[in-house]
PDB file of C-alpha atoms in Angstrom:
ATOM      1  CA  MET A   1     -68.602 -23.483  -7.756  1.00 82.00           C
ATOM      2  CA  GLN A   2     -68.408 -26.284 -10.305  1.00 91.00           C
ATOM      3  CA  THR A   3     -71.271 -28.306 -11.754  1.00 93.00           C
ATOM      4  CA  THR A   4     -71.796 -31.839 -12.976  1.00 95.00           C
ATOM      5  CA  TYR A   5     -74.817 -34.008 -13.661  1.00 96.00           C
ATOM      6  CA  GLY A   6     -76.453 -36.294 -11.147  1.00 96.00           C
ATOM      7  CA  ILE A   7     -79.228 -38.834 -11.528  1.00 96.00           C
ATOM      8  CA  LEU A   8     -82.113 -38.944  -9.049  1.00 96.00           C
ATOM      9  CA  HIS A   9     -83.660 -42.403  -8.646  1.00 92.00           C
ATOM     10  CA  HIS A  10     -86.889 -43.351  -6.885  1.00 90.00           C
ATOM     11  CA  GLU A  11     -86.169 -46.520  -4.921  1.00 81.00           C
ATOM     12  CA  ASN A  12     -88.572 -48.289  -2.532  1.00 85.00           C
ATOM     13  CA  GLN A  13     -90.214 -45.269  -0.876  1.00 88.00           C
ATOM     14  CA  SER A  14     -86.956 -43.279  -0.890  1.00 93.00           C
ATOM     15  CA  PHE A  15     -84.716 -41.463  -3.342  1.00 95.00           C
ATOM     16  CA  GLY A  16     -81.144 -42.191  -4.357  1.00 94.00           C
ATOM     17  CA  VAL A  17     -78.621 -40.020  -6.161  1.00 96.00           C
ATOM     18  CA  SER A  18     -75.640 -41.060  -8.261  1.00 95.00           C
ATOM     19  CA  PHE A  19     -73.137 -39.084 -10.316  1.00 96.00           C
ATOM     20  CA  PRO A  20     -72.076 -40.633 -13.656  1.00 96.00           C
ATOM     21  CA  ASP A  21     -68.771 -38.746 -13.736  1.00 96.00           C
ATOM     22  CA  PHE A  22     -67.976 -39.544 -10.074  1.00 96.00           C
ATOM     23  CA  PRO A  23     -68.403 -43.319  -9.725  1.00 93.00           C
ATOM     24  CA  GLY A  24     -68.899 -44.444  -6.150  1.00 92.00           C
ATOM     25  CA  CYS A  25     -70.273 -41.108  -5.009  1.00 95.00           C
ATOM     26  CA  VAL A  26     -73.872 -41.760  -3.963  1.00 95.00           C
ATOM     27  CA  THR A  27     -76.389 -40.448  -1.473  1.00 94.00           C
ATOM     28  CA  GLY A  28     -80.090 -40.514  -0.858  1.00 92.00           C
ATOM     29  CA  GLY A  29     -82.981 -39.302   1.209  1.00 93.00           C
ATOM     30  CA  ALA A  30     -86.533 -40.000   2.278  1.00 94.00           C
ATOM     31  CA  THR A  31     -87.816 -37.269  -0.065  1.00 93.00           C
ATOM     32  CA  GLU A  32     -86.706 -35.783  -3.377  1.00 92.00           C
ATOM     33  CA  GLU A  33     -85.871 -32.527  -1.620  1.00 91.00           C
ATOM     34  CA  GLU A  34     -83.692 -34.238   0.986  1.00 92.00           C
ATOM     35  CA  ALA A  35     -81.828 -36.318  -1.605  1.00 93.00           C
ATOM     36  CA  LEU A  36     -81.157 -33.288  -3.814  1.00 92.00           C
ATOM     37  CA  ARG A  37     -80.044 -31.171  -0.852  1.00 89.00           C
ATOM     38  CA  LYS A  38     -77.634 -33.875   0.276  1.00 92.00           C
ATOM     39  CA  ALA A  39     -76.346 -34.374  -3.291  1.00 94.00           C
ATOM     40  CA  ASP A  40     -74.311 -31.159  -3.395  1.00 91.00           C
ATOM     41  CA  GLU A  41     -72.950 -31.754   0.115  1.00 90.00           C
ATOM     42  CA  VAL A  42     -71.897 -35.362  -0.552  1.00 93.00           C
ATOM     43  CA  LEU A  43     -70.389 -34.489  -3.926  1.00 95.00           C
ATOM     44  CA  THR A  44     -68.346 -31.654  -2.394  1.00 92.00           C
ATOM     45  CA  PHE A  45     -67.128 -34.038   0.325  1.00 91.00           C
ATOM     46  CA  HIS A  46     -66.235 -36.663  -2.297  1.00 93.00           C
ATOM     47  CA  VAL A  47     -64.309 -34.123  -4.389  1.00 94.00           C
ATOM     48  CA  ALA A  48     -62.436 -32.896  -1.299  1.00 89.00           C
ATOM     49  CA  GLY A  49     -61.369 -36.491  -0.625  1.00 89.00           C
ATOM     50  CA  MET A  50     -60.187 -36.910  -4.202  1.00 91.00           C
ATOM     51  CA  VAL A  51     -58.148 -33.702  -3.995  1.00 89.00           C
ATOM     52  CA  GLU A  52     -56.685 -34.712  -0.627  1.00 84.00           C
ATOM     53  CA  ASP A  53     -55.707 -38.116  -2.073  1.00 86.00           C
ATOM     54  CA  GLY A  54     -54.084 -36.460  -5.097  1.00 87.00           C
ATOM     55  CA  GLU A  55     -56.607 -37.913  -7.554  1.00 91.00           C
ATOM     56  CA  ALA A  56     -57.398 -36.037 -10.756  1.00 92.00           C
ATOM     57  CA  LEU A  57     -60.951 -34.740 -10.949  1.00 92.00           C
ATOM     58  CA  PRO A  58     -62.925 -35.990 -13.936  1.00 93.00           C
ATOM     59  CA  ILE A  59     -64.006 -33.628 -16.663  1.00 91.00           C
ATOM     60  CA  SER A  60     -67.781 -33.436 -16.528  1.00 90.00           C
ATOM     61  CA  ARG A  61     -69.375 -34.761 -19.682  1.00 94.00           C
ATOM     62  CA  THR A  62     -71.984 -32.916 -21.695  1.00 94.00           C
ATOM     63  CA  LEU A  63     -75.614 -33.999 -21.670  1.00 93.00           C
ATOM     64  CA  GLU A  64     -75.159 -35.408 -25.156  1.00 93.00           C
ATOM     65  CA  ASP A  65     -72.142 -37.464 -24.074  1.00 95.00           C
ATOM     66  CA  LEU A  66     -74.081 -38.789 -21.090  1.00 94.00           C
ATOM     67  CA  ARG A  67     -77.065 -39.722 -23.249  1.00 91.00           C
ATOM     68  CA  LEU A  68     -74.753 -41.850 -25.413  1.00 95.00           C
ATOM     69  CA  ASP A  69     -73.383 -43.785 -22.414  1.00 95.00           C
ATOM     70  CA  PRO A  70     -75.219 -47.144 -22.060  1.00 95.00           C
ATOM     71  CA  ASP A  71     -74.872 -47.099 -18.248  1.00 92.00           C
ATOM     72  CA  VAL A  72     -76.450 -43.644 -18.066  1.00 93.00           C
ATOM     73  CA  GLN A  73     -79.201 -44.695 -20.491  1.00 93.00           C
ATOM     74  CA  GLU A  74     -80.030 -47.582 -18.166  1.00 92.00           C
ATOM     75  CA  ALA A  75     -79.995 -45.324 -15.082  1.00 90.00           C
ATOM     76  CA  LEU A  76     -82.326 -42.852 -16.785  1.00 90.00           C
ATOM     77  CA  VAL A  77     -84.998 -45.523 -17.344  1.00 90.00           C
ATOM     78  CA  ASP A  78     -86.176 -44.882 -13.785  1.00 88.00           C
ATOM     79  CA  GLY A  79     -84.157 -41.743 -13.032  1.00 92.00           C
ATOM     80  CA  THR A  80     -84.100 -38.033 -13.715  1.00 94.00           C
ATOM     81  CA  ILE A  81     -80.988 -36.049 -14.549  1.00 95.00           C
ATOM     82  CA  PHE A  82     -80.234 -32.845 -12.658  1.00 95.00           C
ATOM     83  CA  VAL A  83     -77.396 -30.359 -12.236  1.00 95.00           C
ATOM     84  CA  ALA A  84     -75.347 -30.834  -9.066  1.00 94.00           C
ATOM     85  CA  ARG A  85     -72.987 -28.232  -7.646  1.00 92.00           C
ATOM     86  CA  TYR A  86     -69.740 -28.777  -5.786  1.00 91.00           C
ATOM     87  CA  ASP A  87     -66.831 -26.805  -4.443  1.00 87.00           C
ATOM     88  CA  VAL A  88     -63.232 -27.687  -5.178  1.00 88.00           C
ATOM     89  CA  PRO A  89     -61.157 -27.111  -2.042  1.00 83.00           C
ATOM     90  CA  ARG A  90     -58.729 -24.255  -2.203  1.00 80.00           C
ATOM     91  CA  LYS A  91     -55.708 -23.361  -0.142  1.00 77.00           C
ATOM     92  CA  ALA A  92     -56.495 -22.851   3.550  1.00 77.00           C
ATOM     93  CA  VAL A  93     -56.029 -19.294   4.804  1.00 83.00           C
ATOM     94  CA  ARG A  94     -55.173 -18.582   8.432  1.00 89.00           C
ATOM     95  CA  ILE A  95     -57.388 -15.946  10.062  1.00 91.00           C
ATOM     96  CA  ASN A  96     -57.534 -14.374  13.504  1.00 93.00           C
ATOM     97  CA  ILE A  97     -61.004 -13.970  15.013  1.00 94.00           C
ATOM     98  CA  SER A  98     -62.399 -13.129  18.434  1.00 95.00           C
ATOM     99  CA  MET A  99     -65.243 -15.084  20.036  1.00 95.00           C
ATOM    100  CA  ASP A 100     -66.789 -15.424  23.454  1.00 96.00           C
ATOM    101  CA  GLU A 101     -64.720 -17.877  25.520  1.00 96.00           C
ATOM    102  CA  GLY A 102     -67.760 -20.021  26.379  1.00 97.00           C
ATOM    103  CA  LEU A 103     -68.689 -20.262  22.711  1.00 97.00           C
ATOM    104  CA  VAL A 104     -65.158 -21.393  21.815  1.00 96.00           C
ATOM    105  CA  GLU A 105     -65.351 -24.074  24.513  1.00 97.00           C
ATOM    106  CA  ALA A 106     -68.733 -25.262  23.190  1.00 97.00           C
ATOM    107  CA  VAL A 107     -67.350 -25.371  19.640  1.00 96.00           C
ATOM    108  CA  ASP A 108     -64.349 -27.383  20.802  1.00 95.00           C
ATOM    109  CA  ARG A 109     -66.569 -29.901  22.655  1.00 97.00           C
ATOM    110  CA  ALA A 110     -68.910 -30.295  19.678  1.00 95.00           C
ATOM    111  CA  ALA A 111     -66.017 -30.604  17.208  1.00 92.00           C
ATOM    112  CA  GLY A 112     -64.368 -33.201  19.430  1.00 94.00           C
ATOM    113  CA  ARG A 113     -67.544 -35.308  19.545  1.00 94.00           C
ATOM    114  CA  ILE A 114     -67.486 -35.605  15.752  1.00 90.00           C
ATOM    115  CA  ASN A 115     -63.693 -35.855  15.442  1.00 88.00           C
ATOM    116  CA  GLN A 116     -63.257 -32.494  13.734  1.00 86.00           C
ATOM    117  CA  SER A 117     -60.819 -29.715  14.366  1.00 90.00           C
ATOM    118  CA  ARG A 118     -62.099 -26.348  15.534  1.00 93.00           C
ATOM    119  CA  SER A 119     -61.279 -24.904  12.112  1.00 90.00           C
ATOM    120  CA  ALA A 120     -63.158 -27.631  10.223  1.00 86.00           C
ATOM    121  CA  PHE A 121     -66.158 -27.292  12.529  1.00 90.00           C
ATOM    122  CA  LEU A 122     -66.332 -23.505  12.096  1.00 94.00           C
ATOM    123  CA  ALA A 123     -65.827 -23.792   8.317  1.00 88.00           C
ATOM    124  CA  ASP A 124     -68.720 -26.291   8.086  1.00 86.00           C
ATOM    125  CA  ALA A 125     -70.912 -24.015  10.202  1.00 91.00           C
ATOM    126  CA  ALA A 126     -70.068 -21.036   7.995  1.00 90.00           C
ATOM    127  CA  ARG A 127     -70.815 -23.029   4.802  1.00 80.00           C
ATOM    128  CA  ARG A 128     -74.194 -24.123   6.142  1.00 84.00           C
ATOM    129  CA  ARG A 129     -75.125 -20.592   7.166  1.00 88.00           C
ATOM    130  CA  LEU A 130     -74.067 -19.261   3.765  1.00 82.00           C
ATOM    131  CA  GLU A 131     -76.223 -21.893   2.049  1.00 75.00           C
ATOM    132  CA  GLU A 132     -79.175 -20.847   4.209  1.00 79.00           C
ATOM    133  CA  LEU A 133     -78.683 -17.231   3.181  1.00 81.00           C
ATOM    134  CA  VAL A 134     -78.186 -18.021  -0.507  1.00 68.00           C
ATOM    135  CA  PHE A 135     -81.198 -20.337  -0.725  1.00 59.00           C
ATOM    136  CA  ASP A 136     -83.483 -18.331   1.568  1.00 55.00           C
ATOM    137  CA  LYS A 137     -86.428 -17.371  -0.637  1.00 48.00           C
ATOM    138  CA  THR A 138     -87.650 -14.703   1.775  1.00 47.00           C
ATOM    139  CA  GLY A 139     -84.693 -12.383   1.645  1.00 44.00           C
TER     140      GLY A 139
END
């Protein structure tokens, strides 16, 4: 998992997030917690798009470098800097798994409704479950 800096902004009863080293990648939420939770997800999605399009990923700047950037200075007037995490996509690996036939059909219907492949749907579900387990404070 890679890291970069994000800026959390309070905007009109909601919160926005931007990433100085990833221009155009933004998200937000009704609460700080929601905006920060979505930040990692949106950044990972943005990076995956860059990789798929053959774009070079930026080198994340240091805090000192960011503090010297006039645009970041302006954003920090009403914002707070935080560390955001993202995954860089790796090579897909084919696996063979067994699942209940009804469950496979339900997965296929759900994936189709959101225009995803079965593999993408199951990968997203696995990522979300892993995040739940990693961030679960009770276990």
